[in-house]
Amino acid sequence: MTQQGAALQGYNNELVKCIEDLCMQKEDLNKQIQQAEEEKNRLQHEIQVLSEQLECVCENLAQKVASRNELDKILAETEAAYMKILESSRTLLNVLKKEVGSLKHMPDLKTN
């Protein structure tokens, strides 16, 4: 019976050691899970902050694009009006040159 008791004691010791090892593995796994959850929470917070920053940048960009489009429109209208002024100036100059040319062919007016 002593041998059976010793064998039983040996099995018990191994069983207790296996249970202790499993408990240590569980503790290690719990620590890893906690670290992973903290990392997940940190990353989610960073994503939220970056999303808010991205939204602000997108709004700012949209305003700037709208301003640029308005400036493009104003610039195109101004250039078109300026081209009309240049054309009118050229026409006026041509008319003036013709008038001056026809004045050169007129006889001098005699005064009495």
Coordinates of N, CA and C in Angstrom, one line a residue:
M1 N 0.8 -1.2 0.0 CA 0.0 0.0 0.0 C 0.9 1.3 0.0
T2 N 2.0 1.1 0.5 CA 2.9 2.3 0.6 C 3.3 2.7 -0.9
Q3 N 3.5 1.7 -1.7 CA 3.8 2.1 -3.1 C 2.6 2.8 -3.8
Q4 N 1.4 2.3 -3.5 CA 0.3 2.9 -4.1 C 0.1 4.3 -3.6
G5 N 0.3 4.5 -2.3 CA 0.3 5.9 -1.7 C 1.3 6.8 -2.3
A6 N 2.5 6.3 -2.5 CA 3.6 7.1 -3.1 C 3.2 7.4 -4.5
A7 N 2.7 6.5 -5.3 CA 2.3 6.7 -6.7 C 1.2 7.8 -6.7
L8 N 0.2 7.6 -5.8 CA -0.9 8.6 -5.7 C -0.4 10.0 -5.4
Q9 N 0.6 10.0 -4.4 CA 1.2 11.3 -4.1 C 1.9 11.9 -5.3
G10 N 2.6 11.1 -6.0 CA 3.3 11.6 -7.2 C 2.3 12.1 -8.3
Y11 N 1.2 11.4 -8.5 CA 0.2 11.8 -9.4 C -0.4 13.2 -9.0
N12 N -0.6 13.2 -7.7 CA -1.2 14.4 -7.1 C -0.3 15.6 -7.3
N13 N 1.0 15.4 -7.0 CA 2.0 16.5 -7.2 C 2.0 17.0 -8.6
E14 N 2.0 16.0 -9.6 CA 2.0 16.4 -11.0 C 0.8 17.1 -11.4
L15 N -0.4 16.6 -10.8 CA -1.6 17.3 -11.1 C -1.6 18.7 -10.6
V16 N -1.2 18.9 -9.4 CA -1.1 20.2 -8.8 C -0.2 21.1 -9.6
K17 N 0.9 20.6 -10.0 CA 1.9 21.4 -10.9 C 1.3 21.8 -12.2
C18 N 0.5 20.8 -12.8 CA -0.1 21.1 -14.1 C -1.2 22.2 -13.9
I19 N -2.0 22.1 -12.8 CA -3.0 23.1 -12.5 C -2.3 24.5 -12.3
E20 N -1.2 24.5 -11.5 CA -0.5 25.8 -11.3 C 0.0 26.3 -12.6
D21 N 0.6 25.5 -13.5 CA 1.1 25.9 -14.8 C -0.1 26.5 -15.6
L22 N -1.2 25.9 -15.6 CA -2.4 26.4 -16.3 C -2.8 27.7 -15.8
C23 N -2.8 27.9 -14.4 CA -3.2 29.2 -13.8 C -2.2 30.2 -14.2
M24 N -0.9 29.9 -14.3 CA 0.1 30.9 -14.7 C -0.1 31.3 -16.2
Q25 N -0.4 30.3 -17.0 CA -0.7 30.6 -18.4 C -1.9 31.5 -18.5
K26 N -2.9 31.2 -17.7 CA -4.1 32.1 -17.7 C -3.8 33.5 -17.3
E27 N -3.0 33.7 -16.3 CA -2.6 35.0 -15.8 C -1.8 35.7 -16.9
D28 N -0.9 35.0 -17.6 CA -0.1 35.6 -18.6 C -1.1 36.1 -19.8
L29 N -2.0 35.2 -20.1 CA -2.9 35.5 -21.2 C -3.8 36.7 -20.8
N30 N -4.2 36.7 -19.6 CA -5.1 37.9 -19.1 C -4.3 39.2 -19.2
K31 N -3.0 39.1 -18.9 CA -2.1 40.3 -19.0 C -2.0 40.7 -20.5
Q32 N -1.8 39.8 -21.4 CA -1.8 40.1 -22.8 C -3.1 40.6 -23.4
I33 N -4.2 40.1 -22.9 CA -5.5 40.6 -23.3 C -5.7 42.0 -22.8
Q34 N -5.3 42.3 -21.6 CA -5.4 43.6 -21.1 C -4.6 44.6 -21.9
Q35 N -3.3 44.2 -22.2 CA -2.5 45.1 -23.0 C -3.1 45.3 -24.4
A36 N -3.6 44.2 -25.0 CA -4.2 44.4 -26.3 C -5.4 45.3 -26.3
E37 N -6.2 45.2 -25.2 CA -7.4 46.1 -25.1 C -7.0 47.5 -24.9
E38 N -5.9 47.7 -24.1 CA -5.4 49.1 -23.9 C -4.9 49.7 -25.2
E39 N -4.2 48.8 -26.0 CA -3.7 49.3 -27.3 C -4.8 49.6 -28.2
K40 N -5.8 48.7 -28.2 CA -7.0 48.9 -29.1 C -7.7 50.2 -28.7
N41 N -7.9 50.5 -27.4 CA -8.5 51.8 -27.0 C -7.7 53.0 -27.4
R42 N -6.4 52.8 -27.3 CA -5.5 53.9 -27.6 C -5.6 54.2 -29.1
L43 N -5.6 53.2 -29.9 CA -5.7 53.3 -31.4 C -7.0 53.9 -31.8
Q44 N -8.1 53.4 -31.1 CA -9.4 54.0 -31.5 C -9.5 55.5 -31.1
H45 N -8.8 55.9 -30.1 CA -8.8 57.3 -29.7 C -8.0 58.1 -30.8
E46 N -6.9 57.5 -31.2 CA -6.1 58.2 -32.2 C -6.9 58.3 -33.5
I47 N -7.6 57.3 -33.9 CA -8.4 57.3 -35.1 C -9.5 58.4 -35.0
Q48 N -10.1 58.5 -33.8 CA -11.1 59.5 -33.6 C -10.5 60.9 -33.8
V49 N -9.4 61.1 -33.1 CA -8.7 62.4 -33.2 C -8.3 62.7 -34.7
L50 N -7.7 61.7 -35.4 CA -7.4 61.9 -36.8 C -8.6 62.1 -37.7
S51 N -9.7 61.5 -37.4 CA -10.9 61.7 -38.2 C -11.4 63.1 -38.0
E52 N -11.3 63.6 -36.8 CA -11.8 65.0 -36.6 C -10.9 66.0 -37.3
Q53 N -9.6 65.7 -37.3 CA -8.6 66.5 -38.0 C -8.8 66.5 -39.5
L54 N -9.1 65.3 -40.0 CA -9.4 65.1 -41.4 C -10.6 65.9 -41.8
E55 N -11.6 65.8 -41.0 CA -12.9 66.5 -41.3 C -12.6 68.0 -41.4
C56 N -11.8 68.6 -40.5 CA -11.5 70.0 -40.5 C -10.7 70.3 -41.8
V57 N -9.7 69.5 -42.1 CA -8.9 69.8 -43.3 C -9.8 69.7 -44.5
C58 N -10.7 68.8 -44.6 CA -11.6 68.6 -45.8 C -12.5 69.8 -45.9
E59 N -13.0 70.3 -44.8 CA -13.9 71.5 -44.8 C -13.1 72.7 -45.3
N60 N -11.9 72.9 -44.7 CA -11.0 74.0 -45.1 C -10.6 73.9 -46.6
L61 N -10.3 72.7 -47.1 CA -10.0 72.5 -48.5 C -11.2 72.9 -49.4
A62 N -12.4 72.4 -49.0 CA -13.6 72.7 -49.8 C -13.8 74.2 -49.9
Q63 N -13.6 75.0 -48.8 CA -13.7 76.4 -48.8 C -12.7 77.1 -49.7
K64 N -11.5 76.6 -49.7 CA -10.4 77.1 -50.5 C -10.7 76.8 -52.0
V65 N -11.2 75.7 -52.3 CA -11.5 75.3 -53.7 C -12.6 76.2 -54.2
A66 N -13.6 76.4 -53.3 CA -14.7 77.3 -53.7 C -14.2 78.7 -54.0
S67 N -13.3 79.2 -53.1 CA -12.8 80.5 -53.3 C -12.0 80.6 -54.6
R68 N -11.2 79.6 -54.9 CA -10.4 79.6 -56.1 C -11.3 79.6 -57.3
N69 N -12.4 78.8 -57.3 CA -13.3 78.7 -58.4 C -13.9 80.1 -58.6
E70 N -14.3 80.8 -57.5 CA -14.9 82.1 -57.6 C -13.8 83.1 -58.2
L71 N -12.6 83.0 -57.8 CA -11.5 83.8 -58.4 C -11.3 83.5 -59.8
D72 N -11.4 82.3 -60.2 CA -11.2 81.9 -61.6 C -12.3 82.5 -62.5
K73 N -13.6 82.5 -61.9 CA -14.7 83.1 -62.6 C -14.5 84.6 -62.8
I74 N -14.1 85.3 -61.7 CA -13.9 86.7 -61.7 C -12.8 87.1 -62.7
L75 N -11.7 86.3 -62.7 CA -10.6 86.5 -63.6 C -11.0 86.4 -65.0
A76 N -11.8 85.3 -65.3 CA -12.2 85.1 -66.7 C -13.1 86.3 -67.2
E77 N -14.0 86.7 -66.3 CA -14.9 87.8 -66.7 C -14.1 89.1 -66.9
T78 N -13.1 89.3 -66.0 CA -12.2 90.5 -66.1 C -11.4 90.5 -67.4
E79 N -10.8 89.3 -67.7 CA -10.1 89.2 -69.0 C -10.9 89.4 -70.2
A80 N -12.2 88.9 -70.2 CA -13.1 89.1 -71.3 C -13.4 90.6 -71.5
A81 N -13.7 91.3 -70.4 CA -14.0 92.7 -70.4 C -12.8 93.5 -70.9
Y82 N -11.6 93.1 -70.5 CA -10.4 93.8 -70.9 C -10.2 93.6 -72.4
M83 N -10.5 92.4 -72.9 CA -10.3 92.1 -74.4 C -11.3 93.0 -75.2
K84 N -12.5 93.2 -74.6 CA -13.5 94.1 -75.3 C -13.0 95.5 -75.3
I85 N -12.4 95.9 -74.2 CA -11.8 97.3 -74.2 C -10.7 97.4 -75.2
L86 N -9.8 96.4 -75.3 CA -8.7 96.5 -76.3 C -9.3 96.6 -77.7
E87 N -10.3 95.8 -78.0 CA -10.9 95.8 -79.3 C -11.5 97.1 -79.6
S88 N -12.2 97.7 -78.6 CA -12.8 99.0 -78.8 C -11.8 100.1 -79.0
S89 N -10.7 100.0 -78.3 CA -9.6 100.9 -78.4 C -9.0 100.8 -79.8
R90 N -8.8 99.6 -80.3 CA -8.3 99.4 -81.7 C -9.2 100.0 -82.7
T91 N -10.5 99.8 -82.6 CA -11.5 100.3 -83.5 C -11.5 101.8 -83.4
L92 N -11.4 102.4 -82.3 CA -11.4 103.9 -82.1 C -10.1 104.4 -82.8
L93 N -9.0 103.8 -82.6 CA -7.7 104.2 -83.2 C -7.8 104.2 -84.7
N94 N -8.4 103.1 -85.3 CA -8.5 103.0 -86.7 C -9.4 104.1 -87.2
V95 N -10.6 104.4 -86.6 CA -11.5 105.5 -87.0 C -10.8 106.8 -86.9
L96 N -10.0 107.0 -85.9 CA -9.3 108.3 -85.7 C -8.2 108.5 -86.8
K97 N -7.5 107.4 -87.1 CA -6.5 107.5 -88.2 C -7.2 107.8 -89.5
K98 N -8.4 107.2 -89.8 CA -9.1 107.5 -91.1 C -9.5 109.0 -91.1
E99 N -10.0 109.5 -90.0 CA -10.4 110.9 -89.9 C -9.2 111.8 -90.1
V100 N -8.1 111.5 -89.5 CA -7.0 112.4 -89.6 C -6.5 112.3 -91.1
G101 N -6.5 111.1 -91.7 CA -6.1 111.0 -93.1 C -7.0 111.8 -94.0
S102 N -8.2 111.8 -93.8 CA -9.1 112.5 -94.7 C -9.0 114.0 -94.4
L103 N -8.6 114.4 -93.3 CA -8.3 115.9 -93.0 C -7.1 116.4 -93.8
K104 N -6.2 115.5 -94.0 CA -5.0 115.9 -94.8 C -5.3 116.2 -96.2
H105 N -6.3 115.6 -96.8 CA -6.7 115.8 -98.2 C -7.6 117.0 -98.4
M106 N -8.1 117.5 -97.3 CA -9.1 118.7 -97.4 C -8.3 120.0 -97.7
P107 N -8.8 120.8 -98.5 CA -8.1 122.1 -98.8 C -8.2 122.9 -97.5
D108 N -7.2 123.7 -97.4 CA -7.2 124.7 -96.2 C -8.4 125.6 -96.3
L109 N -9.0 125.9 -95.2 CA -10.1 126.8 -95.2 C -9.6 128.2 -95.3
K110 N -10.1 129.0 -96.2 CA -9.6 130.4 -96.3 C -10.3 131.3 -95.4
T111 N -9.7 132.1 -94.8 CA -10.4 133.1 -94.0 C -10.5 134.4 -94.7
N112 N -11.6 135.1 -94.6 CA -11.9 136.4 -95.3 C -11.6 137.5 -94.5

